[in-house]
Amino acid sequence: MPVTHSPEQTIASDRTVRLLDTTLRDGEQAPGVSLSPDEKVEIARSLERAGVSVIEAGSACTGAGERQAISRVTDLDLDARVTSFCRGMRGDIDLALECDVDGVHIVVPASDRHVEGKVGTSREDNLEKTAELVAYAKENDLWVEVIGEDGSRADLDYLEELAESSLDAGADRFCFADTVGHTGPEHTHEAVSRLAELGPVSAHTHDDLGLGVTNALAAVSAGADLVHCTVDGLGERAGNVALEEVAIALSHVYELETLELEELYELAQTVARATGVQLPPNKAVIGENAFTHESGIHTDGTLKDDKMYEPYAPETVGRERRLALGKHTGRAGVAATLEEHGVDAEDDEVAEIANRVTELGDRGRRVTDADLLAIAEDVTGADRERVVDLLDVTATSGGAVPTASVRLDVDGEERVASGTGSGPVDAAVSAVREALGPMADAELESYHVDAVTGGTDAVVTVEVTMARNDRSVTVARSEADITRASVTAMVDALDRLLAADQQPLAPADD
């Protein structure tokens, strides 16, 4: 569903704009984030699948471990240009060369605050040193981008001088950097317009004012043809501009394609798993709620016309639409969810089920699929025999390797199994899979823990979403013991999925 374009459209769809991803460098500078070489390789491969043009793999000057990680990325022989971040020092360029990168980003001060206060030099000396560094990098056959640090707070006349000096020395492009997320779109447009008259310009924006995407689009409108981004908007402080948001904004609003959009969600998940930074549910494009509908009005409208309450189809970015259950869910949403789970109910029964779902939501409960199905069974009078039931679980984590054992009732047969893992929950889940055998091939799509009460005796609620074949189910369980809550929720989810398939479980040792 394309946007209606106005005659004043400032970004033409025939423009060529590329994205530079700095998740592996600027994103890793977010507090608490540290990526191993293997994780950097995994993310780099995902970026390549998405069609990112430039991958800033790290800062070679950080240390031997970082250089090893950068070299692992360059060894992948990607189509994307792989680069290293360098301070304004010749030694940093030498270290980058050791990693066999395609190019470097040489960061030099642009504002007087950085020129004089941080580096302790003069404007003239800064121009001379920058030109020397660019020439040295070009002598070593590197692609070179000069980043004018704190450019959004620099004197624009001096910023122009710095860009012109860099380009005259052989730099391939100059980057306008809103290093501290300080400025707005009007100033960004003015600065980039002036720089674009000198040569190729990039934009590096941060989200401290919530203007990361706005400033990136203003830069593109002014002539920038390369935008620095990070996946999931990771980065220092409030983060860098999010790659997925820039890509979908350029595509949906301006019909300008930069990436393979259908790869965005899997890319976001890959980065979230590697960094341990979970995605906010209301995050644009990739958040859990981006294509989730609970309100009865919205659900009813979406079921009638899937474009009614969505700007673009979820499949565009590798997502699926989801109807959530809660106090706002109407009969249409309940009926659709019941149909999805293969439950038959008359109109009056659907109305009663919807009323009970609302009552449950009014008590502050997150209504899961399991809650809905339990209500439906009670209202319709349908009897359901469990396929899998948890009888007992024990777990220990005091030794070198956490271990767990479970006892399950599977179609009337008692099964006992043990497992090991990175923690007691992981060990218990391994034990469950061992007990169930090949039919336990469901995928754990999400796992979330909330403390319900405070103190040392806190009760926790574990919510899991599991998928098998083309079905998924969400279950929440509350216990004082996180391992038992986790295993109970997963077993209940598996039970619902297996019951829906109506297939007998094969023996565990088949």
C-alpha atoms as one frame of an Amber mdcrd trajectory, in Angstrom:
protein
   0.000   0.000   0.000   2.193   2.877  -1.236   2.250   6.308   0.332   0.579
   9.094  -1.632   3.510  11.219  -2.720   3.326  14.993  -2.775   4.873  17.259
  -5.431   7.286  18.463  -2.711   8.721  14.964  -2.214  12.380  15.562  -1.302
  13.826  12.061  -1.830  13.425  10.702  -5.345  12.825   6.980  -5.759  15.513
   6.746  -8.448  18.234   7.807  -6.001  20.938   5.301  -5.003  21.291   5.256
  -1.220  23.241   2.613   0.649  23.417   1.621   4.298  26.563   1.189   6.387
  26.096  -1.021   9.428  28.189  -0.290  12.499  26.574  -2.785  14.891  29.901
  -4.595  15.254  31.640  -1.358  16.275  29.372   1.433  17.502  26.650  -1.018
  18.507  29.137  -3.000  20.575  29.990   0.193  22.455  26.557   0.070  24.106
  26.923  -0.599  27.858  27.114  -4.310  28.652  27.521  -5.457  25.042  30.533
  -7.555  24.073  30.622  -9.756  20.989  32.843 -12.792  20.492  34.520 -13.444
  17.126  31.948 -16.179  16.405  29.081 -13.789  17.149  30.584 -11.115  14.921
  30.851 -13.639  12.101  27.220 -14.723  12.566  25.992 -11.128  12.523  28.164
 -10.264   9.517  26.653 -13.165   7.559  23.151 -11.946   8.463  24.062  -8.429
   7.344  25.300  -9.850   4.052  22.023 -11.728   3.513  20.166  -8.476   4.119
  22.267  -6.738   1.465  24.092  -4.214   3.650  26.691  -2.391   1.547  29.353
  -1.581   4.160  30.061  -3.470   7.387  32.189  -1.692   9.980  33.570  -4.776
  11.701  35.200  -3.082  14.686  38.127  -0.941  15.831  41.424  -2.667  15.092
  43.168  -0.482  17.688  41.097  -2.029  20.515  43.352  -5.065  20.919  44.493
  -8.401  19.570  41.119 -10.044  20.234  39.298  -7.385  18.261  41.746  -7.718
  15.379  41.156 -11.464  15.350  37.383 -10.849  15.154  37.767  -8.326  12.316
  40.024 -10.734  10.428  37.424 -13.473  10.819  34.886 -11.178   9.140  37.242
 -10.198   6.305  37.998 -13.892   5.721  34.314 -14.446   4.859  34.916 -12.797
   1.464  31.610 -10.930   1.623  30.167  -8.800  -1.140  29.873  -6.008   1.421
  32.859  -3.714   1.975  34.412  -4.560   5.378  36.006  -1.690   7.267  37.671
  -0.697  10.543  37.209   2.394  12.671  40.451   4.364  13.193  41.325   7.256
  15.411  43.325  10.074  13.861  46.559   8.118  14.224  48.751   6.428  11.605
  49.240   3.447  13.927  45.494   2.734  13.863  45.594   2.525  10.074  48.510
   0.090  10.276  46.556  -2.126  12.682  43.567  -2.060  10.341  45.800  -3.126
   7.460  46.859  -6.171   9.497  43.212  -7.278   9.433  43.043  -7.089   5.618
  40.058  -4.727   5.661  38.753  -3.051   2.518  38.626   0.395   4.056  38.859
   2.615   7.118  36.846   5.319   8.812  39.233   7.945  10.111  37.583   9.943
  12.862  38.939  13.462  13.381  37.617  16.349  15.485  35.286  18.817  13.797
  33.903  21.048  16.557  36.109  23.447  18.511  35.123  21.556  21.635  36.832
  18.475  20.205  39.628  20.178  18.269  40.840  22.255  21.188  39.325  20.682
  24.293  39.653  16.973  23.510  42.611  16.698  21.124  44.408  19.887  22.190
  45.302  21.087  18.714  44.370  23.931  16.377  42.036  24.058  13.417  44.948
  24.457  11.000  46.975  21.569  12.430  43.856  19.385  12.415  43.371  20.034
   8.686  47.003  19.227   7.930  47.088  16.029   9.990  43.803  14.784   8.492
  45.126  15.235   4.960  48.285  13.323   5.856  46.306  10.415   7.323  44.046
  10.221   4.267  47.026  10.213   1.917  48.706   7.445   3.924  45.580   5.274
   3.880  45.126   5.782   0.137  48.781   4.860  -0.459  47.868   1.502   1.086
  44.931   1.022  -1.308  42.222   1.532   1.295  38.755   2.947   0.765  38.662
   5.982   3.064  35.864   7.793   4.811  36.681  10.749   7.067  34.253  11.255
   9.947  34.072  14.805  11.293  33.385  14.006  14.933  30.800  16.244  16.609
  30.090  17.770  13.215  26.588  18.833  14.261  28.140  21.252  16.784  30.949
  22.417  14.503  31.242  25.773  12.796  29.834  25.017   9.341  32.493  27.009
   7.525  35.217  24.995   9.259  33.317  21.736   8.657  33.361  22.573   4.945
  37.107  23.225   5.126  37.676  19.873   6.834  35.590  18.028   4.235  37.261
  19.780   1.307  40.753  19.104   2.696  39.878  15.417   3.219  38.448  14.964
  -0.276  41.349  16.831  -1.897  43.745  14.459  -0.102  41.975  11.494  -1.713
  39.195  10.524   0.731  36.330   8.682  -0.919  33.750  10.479   1.183  33.168
  12.705   4.198  30.728  11.876   6.997  28.500  14.376   8.787  28.353  13.036
  12.342  25.726  14.023  14.882  27.926  12.330  17.477  25.847  13.174  20.544
  22.379  13.215  18.959  22.296  16.962  19.429  20.722  18.469  16.337  17.491
  18.504  14.356  16.511  17.989  10.720  16.784  21.631   9.632  20.423  21.993
  10.692  21.225  18.512   9.379  19.778  19.433   5.979  21.717  22.693   5.839
  25.033  21.087   6.820  24.754  18.094   4.488  23.622  20.299   1.585  26.789
  22.337   1.881  28.987  19.248   2.228  27.318  17.459  -0.705  28.460  20.228
  -3.033  32.053  19.158  -2.292  31.735  15.389  -2.847  30.147  12.158  -1.550
  28.613  12.555   1.924  27.560  10.082   4.615  25.373  10.671   7.671  25.951
   9.281  11.162  23.032  10.054  13.497  22.213   9.162  17.094  18.822   8.969
  18.784  19.316  10.992  21.970  16.464  13.332  21.026  14.461  10.599  19.296
  15.381  12.223  15.970  17.742   9.569  14.593  15.546   8.557  11.644  14.355
  12.110  11.035  17.921  13.405  10.812  18.989  10.477   8.617  16.149  11.229
   6.177  16.986  14.941   6.257  20.579  14.055   5.367  19.470  11.857   2.470
  17.145  14.606   1.259  20.110  17.010   1.315  22.306  14.695  -0.771  23.832
  12.047   1.505  24.009   8.681  -0.251  25.292   6.523   2.627  23.665   6.258
   6.083  25.411   4.792   9.136  23.057   2.554  11.166  23.004  -0.209  13.751
  20.656  -3.189  13.943  18.015  -2.719  16.665  19.312   0.845  17.182  22.139
  -0.326  19.444  24.858   2.111  20.418  26.109   4.443  23.087  23.555   6.252
  25.262  20.183   6.174  23.435  21.769   4.350  20.511  22.408   4.931  16.833
  19.701   5.273  14.237  18.151   1.841  13.684  18.999   0.169  10.371  15.587
  -1.470  10.054  13.783   1.845  10.599  15.804   3.726   7.986  15.372   0.895
   5.479  11.599   0.631   5.850  11.130   4.430   5.915  13.027   4.841   2.644
  11.133   1.944   1.088   7.599   2.666   2.295   7.558   6.448   2.156   9.940
   7.115  -0.740   9.894   3.799  -2.679  13.685   3.734  -2.425  15.094   0.255
  -1.788  18.279  -0.233   0.216  18.044  -3.770   1.644  16.392  -7.175   1.367
  13.632  -6.143   3.741  12.330  -9.646   4.415  15.626 -10.395   6.207  15.184
  -7.603   8.754  13.360  -9.519  11.500  15.728 -12.481  11.510  18.662 -10.044
  11.496  17.181  -8.223  14.489  16.691 -11.499  16.359  20.256 -12.592  15.589
  21.660  -9.377  17.049  19.357  -9.517  20.082  20.468 -13.073  20.889  24.170
 -12.255  20.450  24.121  -9.034  22.481  21.614 -10.074  25.136  19.724  -6.811
  24.528  16.065  -7.724  24.225  13.826  -5.908  21.755  11.269  -3.530  23.300
   7.789  -4.836  22.415   6.788  -1.458  20.937   9.924  -1.152  18.794   9.122
  -0.072  15.241   9.406  -2.801  12.566  10.864  -5.531  14.804   9.094  -5.242
  18.190   6.683  -7.977  19.264   3.729  -5.594  19.138   4.490  -4.092  15.713
   2.014  -6.455  14.015   0.012  -7.607  17.041  -3.627  -6.606  17.493  -5.638
  -6.907  20.715  -8.261  -4.172  20.535 -11.615  -5.556  19.410 -12.084  -2.713
  16.912  -8.621  -3.195  15.445  -8.899  -6.984  15.384 -12.278  -6.899  13.667
 -11.008  -4.371  11.123  -7.834  -6.353  10.461  -9.790  -9.561   9.904 -11.958
  -7.765   7.356  -9.042  -6.009   5.633  -5.472  -6.784   6.631  -4.408  -3.277
   5.570  -6.958  -1.612   7.856  -4.584  -1.005  10.781  -1.138  -1.738   9.343
   1.073   0.568   7.246   2.584  -2.355   5.339   2.259  -6.139   5.349   4.263
  -7.884   8.092   5.718 -10.271   5.511   7.536  -7.278   4.034  10.035  -7.399
   6.895   9.895 -11.140   7.607   7.135 -10.952  10.220   3.739 -12.540  10.761
   0.530 -10.911  11.955  -0.623 -11.900  15.443  -3.934 -11.499  17.233  -3.343
 -11.044  20.970  -5.776 -11.842  23.753  -6.659  -9.453  26.568  -9.291  -7.207
  28.101  -9.808  -5.419  24.772 -10.295  -8.567  22.701 -13.682  -8.777  21.004
 -15.645 -11.705  19.658 -14.010 -11.489  16.231 -10.548 -11.889  17.727 -11.637
 -14.767  19.967 -13.346 -16.534  17.074 -10.290 -16.152  14.861  -7.946 -17.483
  17.555 -10.216 -20.438  18.277 -10.325 -21.247  14.575  -6.533 -21.055  14.450
  -6.379 -23.695  17.190  -9.022 -25.878  15.541 -11.703 -25.301  18.206 -15.347
 -25.305  17.109 -17.729 -23.048  19.050 -21.224 -21.699  18.452 -21.852 -17.951
  18.321 -23.248 -17.817  21.866 -20.294 -19.831  23.120 -17.847 -17.467  21.417
 -19.600 -14.535  23.108 -19.277 -16.216  26.528 -15.628 -17.079  25.916 -14.961
 -13.456  24.911 -16.622 -12.218  28.126 -14.436 -14.498  30.251 -11.304 -13.400
  28.408 -12.227  -9.769  29.149 -12.801 -10.603  32.832  -9.393 -12.262  33.005
  -7.783  -9.236  31.364  -9.576  -6.889  33.782  -7.693  -8.617  36.605  -4.397
  -7.518  35.053  -3.632 -10.899  33.529  -1.857 -11.382  30.219  -4.247 -13.834
  28.543  -2.364 -16.640  26.808  -3.469 -19.197  24.239  -3.578 -21.825  26.987
  -5.931 -19.618  29.041  -8.235 -19.189  26.054  -8.291 -22.904  25.275  -9.002
 -23.783  28.910 -11.904 -21.307  28.942 -13.178 -22.689  25.632 -13.111 -26.252
  26.960 -15.112 -25.179  30.000 -17.699 -23.208  28.001 -18.178 -25.788  25.246
 -18.007 -28.757  27.611 -15.352 -30.409  25.479 -13.231 -33.021  27.215  -9.558
 -33.157  26.386  -7.112 -35.739  27.553  -3.575 -34.489  27.992  -0.930 -35.938
  25.717   1.968 -34.883  27.931   1.896 -34.091  31.651   4.759 -33.126  33.946
   4.896 -35.370  37.009   8.168 -34.234  38.559  11.304 -32.219  37.843  14.551
 -31.901  39.799  17.553 -29.785  38.917  20.998 -29.141  40.393  23.475 -26.444
  39.481  26.080 -26.662  42.223  28.529 -28.751  40.196  30.568 -27.942  37.121
  27.723 -28.936  34.768  24.075 -28.182  35.661  21.934 -31.313  35.445  18.224
 -32.060  35.633  15.841 -34.996  35.499  12.153 -35.085  34.604   9.319 -37.563
  34.959   6.537 -37.250  32.385   3.247 -38.958  31.660   3.131 -39.436  27.898
  -0.102 -40.956  26.602  -0.393 -42.909  29.860   3.223 -44.088  29.760   5.649
 -42.829  32.406   8.962 -41.633  30.987  12.045 -40.534  32.901  15.016 -38.741
  31.374  17.908 -36.524  32.379  19.839 -33.763  30.678  22.597 -31.198  31.074
  22.794 -27.586  30.018  24.234 -24.147  30.582  21.922 -23.699  33.583  19.226
 -25.638  35.463  16.422 -24.458  33.149  18.401 -25.385  30.050  19.237 -28.783
  31.574  15.573 -29.439  32.423  14.435 -28.528  28.915  17.060 -30.918  27.504
  15.680 -33.639  29.758  12.127 -33.009  28.501  13.269 -33.252  24.887  15.121
 -36.472  25.684  12.008 -37.958  27.271   9.718 -37.003  24.380  12.053 -38.022
  21.574  11.679 -36.930  17.938   8.101 -35.695  18.303   9.282 -32.899  20.619
  10.496 -30.913  17.645   8.783 -27.678  18.627  10.767 -24.440  18.471  10.967
 -22.115  21.455  10.062 -18.757  19.886  10.156 -16.647  23.045  10.947 -17.048
  26.741  10.164 -14.278  29.211  10.447 -14.134  33.010   8.777 -11.605  35.323
   9.061 -11.365  39.115   5.529 -11.088  40.469   6.441 -10.460  44.116   9.505
  -8.942  45.718  11.887 -10.344  48.289  13.863 -13.542  48.505  10.700 -15.667
  48.226   9.563 -13.981  45.023   7.123 -15.772  42.760   8.082 -15.640  39.102
   5.934 -15.920  36.016   7.463 -17.599  32.997   5.812 -17.052  29.640   6.843
 -19.122  26.641   5.750 -19.256  23.033   6.429 -22.498  21.202   5.771 -23.375
  17.567   5.414 -26.694  15.774   4.645 -27.065  12.088   2.307 -24.142  11.326
   0.969 -23.725  14.869   2.175 -21.710  17.840   0.921 -21.463  21.407   1.727
 -19.183  24.331   1.582 -20.396  27.932   2.356 -18.637  31.220   2.993 -20.330
  34.557   3.787 -18.853  37.995   5.884 -20.658  40.607   8.367 -19.850  43.355
  10.886 -22.014  41.478  11.907 -20.663  38.067  12.953 -24.091  36.781   9.586
 -25.672  37.592   7.708 -22.696  36.164   9.754 -22.880  32.964   9.390 -26.623
  32.471   5.676 -26.606  33.337   5.015 -23.848  30.805   6.999 -25.619  28.075
   5.378 -28.991  28.735   1.922 -27.408  28.692   2.748 -25.679  25.395   4.028
 -28.936  23.897   0.906 -30.713  25.137  -1.331 -28.209  23.344   0.697 -28.442
  20.134   0.766 -32.247  20.125  -2.931 -32.502  20.956  -3.717 -30.200  18.030
  -1.842 -32.558  15.703  -3.741 -35.541  17.107  -0.788 -37.795  16.411   0.492
 -40.419  18.843   3.960 -39.897  20.207   6.607 -42.286  19.026   8.697 -43.988
  21.688  11.556 -41.827  22.855  14.208 -44.277  21.697  12.908 -44.640  18.109
